[in-house]
Tab-separated table of C-alpha atoms and ligand atoms in Angstrom:
chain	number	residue	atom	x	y	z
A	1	UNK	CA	-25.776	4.419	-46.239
A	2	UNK	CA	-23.697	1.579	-47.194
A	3	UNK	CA	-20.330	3.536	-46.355
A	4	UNK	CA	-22.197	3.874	-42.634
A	5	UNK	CA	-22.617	0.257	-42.684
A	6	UNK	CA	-19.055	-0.831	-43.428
A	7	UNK	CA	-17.444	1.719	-40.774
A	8	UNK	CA	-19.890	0.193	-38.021
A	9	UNK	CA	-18.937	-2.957	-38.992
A	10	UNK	CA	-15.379	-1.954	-39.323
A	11	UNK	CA	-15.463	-0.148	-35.960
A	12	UNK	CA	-17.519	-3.669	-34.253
A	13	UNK	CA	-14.673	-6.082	-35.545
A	14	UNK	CA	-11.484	-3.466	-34.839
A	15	UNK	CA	-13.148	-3.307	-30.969
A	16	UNK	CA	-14.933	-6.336	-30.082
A	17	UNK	CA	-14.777	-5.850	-26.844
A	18	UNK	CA	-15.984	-1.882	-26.736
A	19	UNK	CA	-18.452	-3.144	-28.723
A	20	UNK	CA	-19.998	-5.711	-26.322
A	21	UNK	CA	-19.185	-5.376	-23.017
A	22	UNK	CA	-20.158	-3.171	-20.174
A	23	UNK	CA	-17.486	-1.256	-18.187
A	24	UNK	CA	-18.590	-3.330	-15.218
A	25	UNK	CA	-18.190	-6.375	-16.921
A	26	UNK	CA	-14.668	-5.661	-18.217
A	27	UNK	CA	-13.720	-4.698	-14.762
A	28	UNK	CA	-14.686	-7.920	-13.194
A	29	UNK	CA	-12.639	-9.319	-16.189
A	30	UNK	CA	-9.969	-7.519	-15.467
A	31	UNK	CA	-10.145	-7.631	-11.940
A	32	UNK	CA	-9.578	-11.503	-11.861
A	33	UNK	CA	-7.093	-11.700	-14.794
A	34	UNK	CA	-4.766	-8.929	-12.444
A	35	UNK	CA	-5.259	-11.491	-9.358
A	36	UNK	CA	-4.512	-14.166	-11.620
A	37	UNK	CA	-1.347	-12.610	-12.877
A	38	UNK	CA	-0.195	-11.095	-9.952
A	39	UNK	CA	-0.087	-14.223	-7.484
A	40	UNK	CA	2.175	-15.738	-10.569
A	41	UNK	CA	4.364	-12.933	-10.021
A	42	UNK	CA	5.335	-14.265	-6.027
A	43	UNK	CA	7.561	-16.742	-5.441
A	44	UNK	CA	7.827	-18.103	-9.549
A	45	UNK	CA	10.504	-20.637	-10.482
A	46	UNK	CA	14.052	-19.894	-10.343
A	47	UNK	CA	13.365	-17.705	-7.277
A	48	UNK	CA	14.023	-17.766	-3.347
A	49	UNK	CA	10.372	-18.485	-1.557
A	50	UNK	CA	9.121	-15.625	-0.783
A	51	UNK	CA	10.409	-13.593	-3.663
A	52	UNK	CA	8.277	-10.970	-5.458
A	53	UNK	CA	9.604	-10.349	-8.590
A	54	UNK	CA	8.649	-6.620	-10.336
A	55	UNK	CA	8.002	-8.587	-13.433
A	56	UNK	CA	8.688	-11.618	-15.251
A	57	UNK	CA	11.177	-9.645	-17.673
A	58	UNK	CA	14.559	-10.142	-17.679
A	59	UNK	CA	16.026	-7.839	-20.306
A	60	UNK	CA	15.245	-4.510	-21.918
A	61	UNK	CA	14.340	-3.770	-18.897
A	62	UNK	CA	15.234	-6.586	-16.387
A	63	UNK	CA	12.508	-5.874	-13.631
A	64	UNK	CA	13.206	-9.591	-12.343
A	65	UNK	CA	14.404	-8.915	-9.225
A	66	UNK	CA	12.888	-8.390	-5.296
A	67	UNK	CA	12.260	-4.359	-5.154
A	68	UNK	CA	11.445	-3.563	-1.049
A	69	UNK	CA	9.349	-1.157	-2.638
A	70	UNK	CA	6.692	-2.963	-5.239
A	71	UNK	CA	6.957	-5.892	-2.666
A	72	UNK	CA	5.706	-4.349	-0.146
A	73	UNK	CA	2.714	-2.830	-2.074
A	74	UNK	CA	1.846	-5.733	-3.743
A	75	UNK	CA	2.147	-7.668	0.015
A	76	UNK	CA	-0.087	-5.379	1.361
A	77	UNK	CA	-2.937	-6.088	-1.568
A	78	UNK	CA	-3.371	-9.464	0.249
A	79	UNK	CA	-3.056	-8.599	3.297
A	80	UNK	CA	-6.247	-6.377	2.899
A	81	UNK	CA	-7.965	-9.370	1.398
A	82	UNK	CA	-7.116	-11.542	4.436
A	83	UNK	CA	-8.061	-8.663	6.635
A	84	UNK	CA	-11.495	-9.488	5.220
A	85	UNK	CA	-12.147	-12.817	4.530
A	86	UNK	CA	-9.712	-16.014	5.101
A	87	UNK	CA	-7.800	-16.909	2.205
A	88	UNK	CA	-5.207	-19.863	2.801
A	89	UNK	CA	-3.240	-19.074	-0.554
A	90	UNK	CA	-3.016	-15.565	0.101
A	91	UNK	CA	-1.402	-16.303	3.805
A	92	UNK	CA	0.765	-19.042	2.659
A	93	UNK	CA	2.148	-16.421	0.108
A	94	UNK	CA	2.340	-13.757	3.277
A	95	UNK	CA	4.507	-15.851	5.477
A	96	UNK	CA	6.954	-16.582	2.350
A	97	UNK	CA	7.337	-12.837	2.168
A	98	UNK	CA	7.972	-12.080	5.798
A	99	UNK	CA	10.414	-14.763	5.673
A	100	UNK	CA	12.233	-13.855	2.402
A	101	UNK	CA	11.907	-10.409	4.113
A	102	UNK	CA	13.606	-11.510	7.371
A	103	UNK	CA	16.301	-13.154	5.088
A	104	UNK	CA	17.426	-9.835	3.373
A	105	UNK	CA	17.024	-7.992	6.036
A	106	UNK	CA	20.252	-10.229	7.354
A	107	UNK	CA	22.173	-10.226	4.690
A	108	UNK	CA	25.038	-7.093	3.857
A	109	UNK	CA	24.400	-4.789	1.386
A	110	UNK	CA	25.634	-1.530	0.549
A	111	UNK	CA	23.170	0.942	1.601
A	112	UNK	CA	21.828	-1.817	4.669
A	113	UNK	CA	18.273	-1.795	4.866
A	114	UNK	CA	17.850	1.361	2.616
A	115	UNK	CA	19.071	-1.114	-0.415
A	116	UNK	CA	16.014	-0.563	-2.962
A	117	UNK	CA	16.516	-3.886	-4.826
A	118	UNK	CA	17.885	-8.063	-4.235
A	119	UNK	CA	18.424	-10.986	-6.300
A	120	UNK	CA	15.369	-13.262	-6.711
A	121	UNK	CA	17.068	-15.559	-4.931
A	122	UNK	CA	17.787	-13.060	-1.819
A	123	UNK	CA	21.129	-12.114	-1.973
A	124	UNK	CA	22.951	-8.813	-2.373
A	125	UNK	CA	22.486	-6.276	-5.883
A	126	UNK	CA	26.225	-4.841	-5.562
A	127	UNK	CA	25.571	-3.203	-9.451
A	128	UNK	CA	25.480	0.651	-9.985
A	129	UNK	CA	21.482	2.051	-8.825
A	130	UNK	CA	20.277	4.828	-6.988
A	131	UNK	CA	20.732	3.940	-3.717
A	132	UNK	CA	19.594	3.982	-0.770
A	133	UNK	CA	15.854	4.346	-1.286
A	134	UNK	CA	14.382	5.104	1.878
A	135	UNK	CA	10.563	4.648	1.265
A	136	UNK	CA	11.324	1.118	0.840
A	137	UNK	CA	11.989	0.035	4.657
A	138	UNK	CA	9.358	2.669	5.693
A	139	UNK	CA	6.553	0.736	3.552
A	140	UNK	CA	7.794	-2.781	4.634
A	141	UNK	CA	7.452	-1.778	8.145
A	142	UNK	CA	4.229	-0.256	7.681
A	143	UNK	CA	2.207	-2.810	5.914
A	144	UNK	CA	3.900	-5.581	8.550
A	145	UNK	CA	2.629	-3.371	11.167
A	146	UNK	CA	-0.579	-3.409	10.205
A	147	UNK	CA	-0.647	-6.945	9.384
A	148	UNK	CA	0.404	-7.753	13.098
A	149	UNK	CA	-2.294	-5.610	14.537
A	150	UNK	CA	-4.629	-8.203	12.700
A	151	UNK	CA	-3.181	-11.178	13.659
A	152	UNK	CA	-3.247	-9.199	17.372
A	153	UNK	CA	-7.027	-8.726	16.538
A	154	UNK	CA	-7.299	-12.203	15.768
A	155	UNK	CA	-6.273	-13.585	18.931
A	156	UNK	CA	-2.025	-13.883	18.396
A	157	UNK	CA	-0.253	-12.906	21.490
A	158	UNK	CA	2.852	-10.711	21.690
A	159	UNK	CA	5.175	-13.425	22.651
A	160	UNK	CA	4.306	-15.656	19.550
A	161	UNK	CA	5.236	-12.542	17.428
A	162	UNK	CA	8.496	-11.626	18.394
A	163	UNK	CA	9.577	-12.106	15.080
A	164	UNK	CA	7.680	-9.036	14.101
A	165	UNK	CA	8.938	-7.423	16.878
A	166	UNK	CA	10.893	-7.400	20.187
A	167	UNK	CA	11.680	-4.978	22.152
A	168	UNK	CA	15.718	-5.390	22.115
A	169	UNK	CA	18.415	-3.662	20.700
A	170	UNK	CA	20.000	-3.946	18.643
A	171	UNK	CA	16.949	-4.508	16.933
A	172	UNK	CA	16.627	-8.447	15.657
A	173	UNK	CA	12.812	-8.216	15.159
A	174	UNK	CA	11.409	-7.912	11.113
A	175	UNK	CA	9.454	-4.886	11.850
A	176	UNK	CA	11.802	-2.834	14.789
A	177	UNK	CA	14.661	-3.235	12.260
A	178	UNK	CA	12.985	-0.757	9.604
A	179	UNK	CA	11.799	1.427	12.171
A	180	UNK	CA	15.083	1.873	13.367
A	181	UNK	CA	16.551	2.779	10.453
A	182	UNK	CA	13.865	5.126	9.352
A	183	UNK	CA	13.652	7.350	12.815
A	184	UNK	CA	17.657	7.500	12.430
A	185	UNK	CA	17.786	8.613	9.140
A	186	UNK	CA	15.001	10.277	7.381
A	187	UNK	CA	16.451	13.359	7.141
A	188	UNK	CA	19.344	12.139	5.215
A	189	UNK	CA	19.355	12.657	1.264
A	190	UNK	CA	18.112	9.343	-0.207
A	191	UNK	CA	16.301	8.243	-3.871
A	192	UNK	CA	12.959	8.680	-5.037
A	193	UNK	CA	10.576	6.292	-5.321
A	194	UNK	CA	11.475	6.413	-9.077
A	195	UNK	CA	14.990	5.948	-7.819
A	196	UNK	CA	16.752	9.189	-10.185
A	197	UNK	CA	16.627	11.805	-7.555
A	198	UNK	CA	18.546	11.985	-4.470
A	199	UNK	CA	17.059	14.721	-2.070
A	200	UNK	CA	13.976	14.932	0.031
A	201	UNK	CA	10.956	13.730	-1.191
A	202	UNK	CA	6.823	14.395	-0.201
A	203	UNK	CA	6.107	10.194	-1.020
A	204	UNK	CA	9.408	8.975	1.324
A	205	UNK	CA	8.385	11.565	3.935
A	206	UNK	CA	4.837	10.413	3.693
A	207	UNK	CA	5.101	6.824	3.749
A	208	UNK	CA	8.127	7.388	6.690
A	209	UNK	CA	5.961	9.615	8.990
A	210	UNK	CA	3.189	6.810	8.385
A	211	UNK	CA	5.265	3.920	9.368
A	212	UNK	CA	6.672	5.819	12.869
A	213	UNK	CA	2.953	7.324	13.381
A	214	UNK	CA	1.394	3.287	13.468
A	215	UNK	CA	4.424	1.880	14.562
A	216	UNK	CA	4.868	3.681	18.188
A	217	UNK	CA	1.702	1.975	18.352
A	218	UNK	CA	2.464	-0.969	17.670
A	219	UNK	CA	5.753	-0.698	20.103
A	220	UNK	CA	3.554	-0.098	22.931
A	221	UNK	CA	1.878	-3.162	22.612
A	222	UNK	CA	5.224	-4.854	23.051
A	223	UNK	CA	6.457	-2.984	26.300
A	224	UNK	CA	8.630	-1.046	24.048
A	225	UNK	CA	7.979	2.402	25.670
A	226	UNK	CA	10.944	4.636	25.234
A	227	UNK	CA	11.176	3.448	21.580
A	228	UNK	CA	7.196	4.164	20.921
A	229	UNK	CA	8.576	7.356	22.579
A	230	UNK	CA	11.294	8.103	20.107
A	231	UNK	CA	8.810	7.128	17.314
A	232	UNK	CA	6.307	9.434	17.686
A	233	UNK	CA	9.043	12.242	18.342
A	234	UNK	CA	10.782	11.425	14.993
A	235	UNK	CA	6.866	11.368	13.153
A	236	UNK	CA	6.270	14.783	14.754
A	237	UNK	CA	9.512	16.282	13.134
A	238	UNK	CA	9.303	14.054	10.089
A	239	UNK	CA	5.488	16.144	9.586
A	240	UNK	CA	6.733	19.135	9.849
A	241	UNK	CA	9.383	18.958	7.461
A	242	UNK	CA	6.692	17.979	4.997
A	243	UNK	CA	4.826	21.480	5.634
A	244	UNK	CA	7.568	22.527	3.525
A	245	UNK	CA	6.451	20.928	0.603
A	246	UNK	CA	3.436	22.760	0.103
A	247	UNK	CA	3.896	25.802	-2.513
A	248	UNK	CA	1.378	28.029	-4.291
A	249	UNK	CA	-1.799	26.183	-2.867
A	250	UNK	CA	0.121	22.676	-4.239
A	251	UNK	CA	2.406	20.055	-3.040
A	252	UNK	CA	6.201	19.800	-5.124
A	253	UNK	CA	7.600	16.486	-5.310
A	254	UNK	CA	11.707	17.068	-3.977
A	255	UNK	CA	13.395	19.610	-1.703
A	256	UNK	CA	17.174	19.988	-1.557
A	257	UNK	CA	18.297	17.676	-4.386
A	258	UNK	CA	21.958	16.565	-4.284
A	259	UNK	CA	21.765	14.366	-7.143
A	260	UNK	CA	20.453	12.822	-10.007
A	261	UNK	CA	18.637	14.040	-12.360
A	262	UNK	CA	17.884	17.642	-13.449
A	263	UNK	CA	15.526	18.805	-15.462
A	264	UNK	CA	12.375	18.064	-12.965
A	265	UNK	CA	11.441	21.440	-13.435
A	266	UNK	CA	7.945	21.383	-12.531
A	267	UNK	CA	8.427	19.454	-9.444
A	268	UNK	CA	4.949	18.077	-9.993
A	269	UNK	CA	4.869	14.718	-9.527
A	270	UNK	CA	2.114	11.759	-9.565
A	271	UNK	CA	3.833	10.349	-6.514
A	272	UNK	CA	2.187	12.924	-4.300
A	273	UNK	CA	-1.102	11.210	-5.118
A	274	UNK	CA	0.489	7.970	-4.386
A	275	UNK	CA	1.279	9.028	-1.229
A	276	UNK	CA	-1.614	9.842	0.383
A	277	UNK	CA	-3.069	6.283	-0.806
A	278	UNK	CA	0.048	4.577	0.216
A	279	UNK	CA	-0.549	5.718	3.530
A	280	UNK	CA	-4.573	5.158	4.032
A	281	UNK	CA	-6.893	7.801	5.714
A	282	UNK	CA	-4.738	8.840	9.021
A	283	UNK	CA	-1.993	10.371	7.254
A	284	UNK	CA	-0.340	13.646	7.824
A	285	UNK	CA	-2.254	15.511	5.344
A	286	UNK	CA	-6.463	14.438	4.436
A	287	UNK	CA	-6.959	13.128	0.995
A	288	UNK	CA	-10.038	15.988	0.172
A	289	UNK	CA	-7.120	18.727	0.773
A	290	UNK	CA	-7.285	21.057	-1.623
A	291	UNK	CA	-3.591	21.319	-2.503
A	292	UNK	CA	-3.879	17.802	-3.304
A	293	UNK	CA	-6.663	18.701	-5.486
A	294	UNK	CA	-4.783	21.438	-6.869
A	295	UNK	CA	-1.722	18.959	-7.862
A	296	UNK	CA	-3.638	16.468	-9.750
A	297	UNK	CA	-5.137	18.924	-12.136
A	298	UNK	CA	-1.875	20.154	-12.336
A	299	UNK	CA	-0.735	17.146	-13.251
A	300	UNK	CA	-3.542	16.553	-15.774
A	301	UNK	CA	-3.416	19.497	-17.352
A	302	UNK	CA	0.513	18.793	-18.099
A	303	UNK	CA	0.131	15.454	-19.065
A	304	UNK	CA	-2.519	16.585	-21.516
A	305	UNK	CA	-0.031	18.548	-23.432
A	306	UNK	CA	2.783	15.899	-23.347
A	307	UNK	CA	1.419	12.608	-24.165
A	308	UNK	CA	-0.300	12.958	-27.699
A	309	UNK	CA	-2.455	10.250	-27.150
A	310	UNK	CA	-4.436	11.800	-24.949
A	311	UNK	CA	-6.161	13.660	-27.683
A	312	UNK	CA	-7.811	10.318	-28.484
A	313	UNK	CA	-9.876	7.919	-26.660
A	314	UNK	CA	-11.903	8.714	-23.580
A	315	UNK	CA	-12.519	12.021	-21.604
A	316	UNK	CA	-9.988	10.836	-19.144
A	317	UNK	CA	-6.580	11.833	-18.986
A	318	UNK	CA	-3.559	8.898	-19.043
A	319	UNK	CA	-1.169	10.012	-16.695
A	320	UNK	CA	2.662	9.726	-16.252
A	321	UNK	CA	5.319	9.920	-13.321
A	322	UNK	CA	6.234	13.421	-14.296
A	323	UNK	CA	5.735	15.767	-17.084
A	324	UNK	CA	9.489	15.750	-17.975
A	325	UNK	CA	9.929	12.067	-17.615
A	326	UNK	CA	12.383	10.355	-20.368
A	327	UNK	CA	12.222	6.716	-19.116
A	328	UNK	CA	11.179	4.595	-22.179
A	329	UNK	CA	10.849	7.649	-23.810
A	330	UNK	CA	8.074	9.321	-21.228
A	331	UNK	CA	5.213	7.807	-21.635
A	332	UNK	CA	1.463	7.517	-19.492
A	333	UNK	CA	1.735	4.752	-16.917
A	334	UNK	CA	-0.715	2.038	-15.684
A	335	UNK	CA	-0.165	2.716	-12.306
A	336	UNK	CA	-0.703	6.291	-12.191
A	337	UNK	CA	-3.300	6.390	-14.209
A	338	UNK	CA	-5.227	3.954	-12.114
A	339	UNK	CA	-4.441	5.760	-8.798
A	340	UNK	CA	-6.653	8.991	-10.072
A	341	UNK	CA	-8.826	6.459	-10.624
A	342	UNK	CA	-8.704	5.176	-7.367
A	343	UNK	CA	-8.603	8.963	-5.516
A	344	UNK	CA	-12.116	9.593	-7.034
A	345	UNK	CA	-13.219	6.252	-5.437
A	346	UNK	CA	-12.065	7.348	-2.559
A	347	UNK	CA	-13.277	10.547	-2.446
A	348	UNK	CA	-16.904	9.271	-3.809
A	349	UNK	CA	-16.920	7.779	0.051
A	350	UNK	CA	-15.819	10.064	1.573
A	351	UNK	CA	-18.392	12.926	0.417
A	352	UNK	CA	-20.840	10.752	-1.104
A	353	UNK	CA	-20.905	12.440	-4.228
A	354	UNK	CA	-21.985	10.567	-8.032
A	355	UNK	CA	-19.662	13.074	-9.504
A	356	UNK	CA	-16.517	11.491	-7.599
A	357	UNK	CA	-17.848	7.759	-8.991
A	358	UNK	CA	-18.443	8.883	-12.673
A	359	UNK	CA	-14.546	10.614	-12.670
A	360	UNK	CA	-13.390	7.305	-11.258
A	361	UNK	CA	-15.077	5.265	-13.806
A	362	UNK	CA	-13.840	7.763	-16.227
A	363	UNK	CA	-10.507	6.901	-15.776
A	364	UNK	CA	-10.751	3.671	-15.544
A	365	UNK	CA	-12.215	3.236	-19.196
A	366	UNK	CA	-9.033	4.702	-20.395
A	367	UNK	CA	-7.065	2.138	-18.796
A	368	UNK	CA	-9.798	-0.351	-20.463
A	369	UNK	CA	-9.179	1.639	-23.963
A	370	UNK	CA	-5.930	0.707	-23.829
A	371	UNK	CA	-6.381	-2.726	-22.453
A	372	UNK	CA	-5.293	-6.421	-23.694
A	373	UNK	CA	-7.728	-8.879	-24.397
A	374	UNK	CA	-5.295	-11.576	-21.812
A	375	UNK	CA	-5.830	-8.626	-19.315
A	376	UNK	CA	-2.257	-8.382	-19.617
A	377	UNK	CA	-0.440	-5.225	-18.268
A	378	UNK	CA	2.892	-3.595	-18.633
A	379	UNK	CA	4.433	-0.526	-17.000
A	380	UNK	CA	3.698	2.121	-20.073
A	381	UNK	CA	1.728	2.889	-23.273
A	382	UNK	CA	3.635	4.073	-25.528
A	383	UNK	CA	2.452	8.028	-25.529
A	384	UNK	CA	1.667	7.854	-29.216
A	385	UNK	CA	0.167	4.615	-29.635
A	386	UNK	CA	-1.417	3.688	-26.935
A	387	UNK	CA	1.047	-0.087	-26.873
A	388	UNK	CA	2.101	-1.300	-23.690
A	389	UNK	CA	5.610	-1.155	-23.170
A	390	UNK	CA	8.210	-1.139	-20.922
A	391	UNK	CA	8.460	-4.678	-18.077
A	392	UNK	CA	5.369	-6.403	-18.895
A	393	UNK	CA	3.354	-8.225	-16.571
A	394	UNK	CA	4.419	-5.575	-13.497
A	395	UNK	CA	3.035	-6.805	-10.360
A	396	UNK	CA	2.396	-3.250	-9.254
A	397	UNK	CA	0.357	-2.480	-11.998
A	398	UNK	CA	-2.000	-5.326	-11.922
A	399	UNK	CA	-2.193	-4.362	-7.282
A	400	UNK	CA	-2.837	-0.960	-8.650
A	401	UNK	CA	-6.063	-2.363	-10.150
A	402	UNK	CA	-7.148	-4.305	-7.939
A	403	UNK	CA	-6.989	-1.581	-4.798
A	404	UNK	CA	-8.917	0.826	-7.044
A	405	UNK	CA	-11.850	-1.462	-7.614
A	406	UNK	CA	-12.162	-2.368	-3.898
A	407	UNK	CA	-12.468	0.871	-3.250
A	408	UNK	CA	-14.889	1.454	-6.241
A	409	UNK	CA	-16.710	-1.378	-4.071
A	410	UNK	CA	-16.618	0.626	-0.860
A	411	UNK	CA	-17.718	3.989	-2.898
A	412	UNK	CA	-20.735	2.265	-4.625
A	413	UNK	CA	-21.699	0.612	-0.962
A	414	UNK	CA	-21.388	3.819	0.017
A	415	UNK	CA	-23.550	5.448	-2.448
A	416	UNK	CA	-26.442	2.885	-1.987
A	417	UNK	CA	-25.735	1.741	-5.866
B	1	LIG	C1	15.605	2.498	-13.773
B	1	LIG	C2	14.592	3.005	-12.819
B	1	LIG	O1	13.893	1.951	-12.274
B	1	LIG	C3	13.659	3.992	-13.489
B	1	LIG	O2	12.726	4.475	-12.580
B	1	LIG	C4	14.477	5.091	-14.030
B	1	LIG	O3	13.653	6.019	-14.704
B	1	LIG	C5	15.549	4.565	-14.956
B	1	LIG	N1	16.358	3.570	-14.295
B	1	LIG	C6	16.422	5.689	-15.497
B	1	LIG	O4	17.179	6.224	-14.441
B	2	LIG	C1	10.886	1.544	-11.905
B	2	LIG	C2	10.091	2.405	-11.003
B	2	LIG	O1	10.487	3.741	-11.196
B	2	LIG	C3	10.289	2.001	-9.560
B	2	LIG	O2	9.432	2.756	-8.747
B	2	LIG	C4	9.986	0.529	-9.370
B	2	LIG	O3	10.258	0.161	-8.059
B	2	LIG	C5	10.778	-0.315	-10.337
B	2	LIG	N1	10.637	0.158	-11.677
B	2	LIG	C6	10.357	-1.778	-10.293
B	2	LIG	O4	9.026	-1.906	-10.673
């Protein structure tokens, strides 16, 4: 009896906050810490306005720098919130970014607008990388397009805009600019999102197809005819090439690598799942397809085996970039994990089923049994103990919890809870 005693109490002081609080009530905890944390991650000192920095670290790694990439993800986390109610913080913060945007988008670099990465203060990374990264001007263009349909909904006219776009070439406009480049070269070899392989990759393909799909759209709305023309030609081709990448009732991650590294044998990679919530409902393949389905347990089921952690905790798996992954040692990341968490969301709309909510929530307790009291949030946990590691504070980890529990929000509307 008394040994049962002292463990409980052991187990209440090691865990205080297992002990007392609610799922729910550590996600609205951590939902306002990541908001809190992430708007100190745009524009901080020592930086061009404008700049989002990956994270506030500067050595081992040094994530302080503007990646096209997390920018644009993290961007397009407030420009949902705008979409739904006014917020002048969160718009101030927007027009820094499309200006800091317009300002690299000027300067030379050595991939042009395929360059993955820029000084905070916006000028030119010249240092060894994998380079270019072509998901990067793809998801700039995509989230600005969508952001100028709303200002289009709320009354802006296409004239006052033609700093978004213009029908001219050479192309001078923000948004015209990355859609040239991406419908004249997406076919080339570039890097993966996780910038080590250079090939042809399911997320760039995605998130490229995406941005020509919405943005012959938008073109049309600007008189821009032969362009929206050349646009939707270049999505058509650009979705079937990524037929290709579905194998043995799954999606694989890279076709014809020409670089980089090589020992990806599974070719599973998380980033699939990323892409179809990168790109929203409309994309090229539905997010309830079954070779999706098929990847993620996959995934799971690898990730199981690798990280040992994972035998301890919750039910839920922590998840990784890839199985074979060596960066920081290959460990379970934030992000990933959180984006199972947020495909069950979405699928709990989408069919309306409890089970869908209770894998979400599932998940997200193992990001909460790994969780800092601060609501801090790296990249990693380290796959044996659970630590974070890797950049801390990354901006893209704290957006990746925040877009899961708005659409945890839409699920439980959904599901009358
Ligand atoms: C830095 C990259 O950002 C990361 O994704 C990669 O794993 C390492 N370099 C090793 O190439
Ligand atoms: C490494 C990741 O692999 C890459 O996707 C990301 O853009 C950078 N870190 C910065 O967060």
């Amino acid at each position: 009896m008394k040994n049962i005693l002292s463990l409980l109490l052991a187990l209440s002081l090691m865990s205080p906050a297992l002990a007392q609080e609610t799922l729910e009530e550590w996600m609205d905890k951590q939902e306002s810490a990541s908001w809190t944390k992430l708007l100190a991650n745009l524009s901080p000192a020592d930086t061009r306005q404008g700049a989002v920095i990956a994270s506030p670290q500067r050595r081992d790694p040094d994530y302080f720098f503007h990646w096209v990439r997390d920018a644009a993800l993290v961007m397009d986390v407030l420009m949902e919130e705008v979409r739904v109610t006014p917020a002048p913080l969160l718009t101030k913060h927007i027009n820094q970014y499309v200006d800091f945007s317009h300002y690299i988008q000027d300067i030379h670099t050595l991939t042009g607008l395929g360059e993955p990465k820029y000084h905070v203060d916006g000028s030119s990374f010249t240092g060894p990388w994998g380079r270019p990264q072509n998901d990067s001007p793809a998801l700039r263009a995509l989230y600005l397009v969508r952001h100028v349909q709303d200002l289009i909904a709320k009354g802006a006219t296409p004239a006052s805009l033609a700093r978004f776009y213009k029908a001219e070439l050479p192309a001078t406009s923000l948004i015209k600019r990355d859609l040239e480049y991406v419908s004249h070269h997406w076919w080339e070899p570039s890097f993966d999102l996780w910038e080590e392989n250079k090939g042809q990759h399911f997320y760039t393909l995605m998130v490229s197809r995406q941005a020509l799909v919405e943005g012959a759209v938008l073109a049309r709305k600007f008189n821009d005819n032969a362009a929206a023309d050349h646009y939707s030609w270049q999505a058509v081709l650009v979705e079937d090439r990524l037929k290709d990448f579905a194998k043995n009732g799954h999606f694989v991650t890279t076709l014809d690598r020409v670089e980089g590294i090589d020992y990806k044998y599974s070719n599973l990679d998380t980033c699939i799942l990323l892409a179809f919530l990168h790109v929203g409902e409309n994309g090229a393949f539905k997010l309830t397809d079954p070779r999706l389905a098929k990847t993620v347990q996959l995934l799971e089921m690898a990730f199981n085996r690798v990280y040992p952690l994972n035998q301890r905790g919750t039910v839920a798996v922590a998840l990784g970039r890839y199985p074979e992954d060596t960066y920081y040692g290959g460990n379970p990341w934030i992000l990933t994990t959180m984006a199972v968490a947020e495909y069950h969301y979405r699928l709990a709309r989408l069919n309306g089923k409890m089970k869908h909510m209770n894998l979400g929530d599932a998940y997200t307790d193992r990001v909460r049994f790994h969780s800092r009291a601060d609501g801090a949030m790296a990249e990693q946990w380290d796959r044996h103990t659970g630590y974070h590691i890797s950049a801390d504070e990354l901006t893209w980890s704290h957006a990746s919890f925040i877009t899961a529990m708005r659409e945890r929000r839409k699920a439980m509307k959904k599901l009358r809870l």
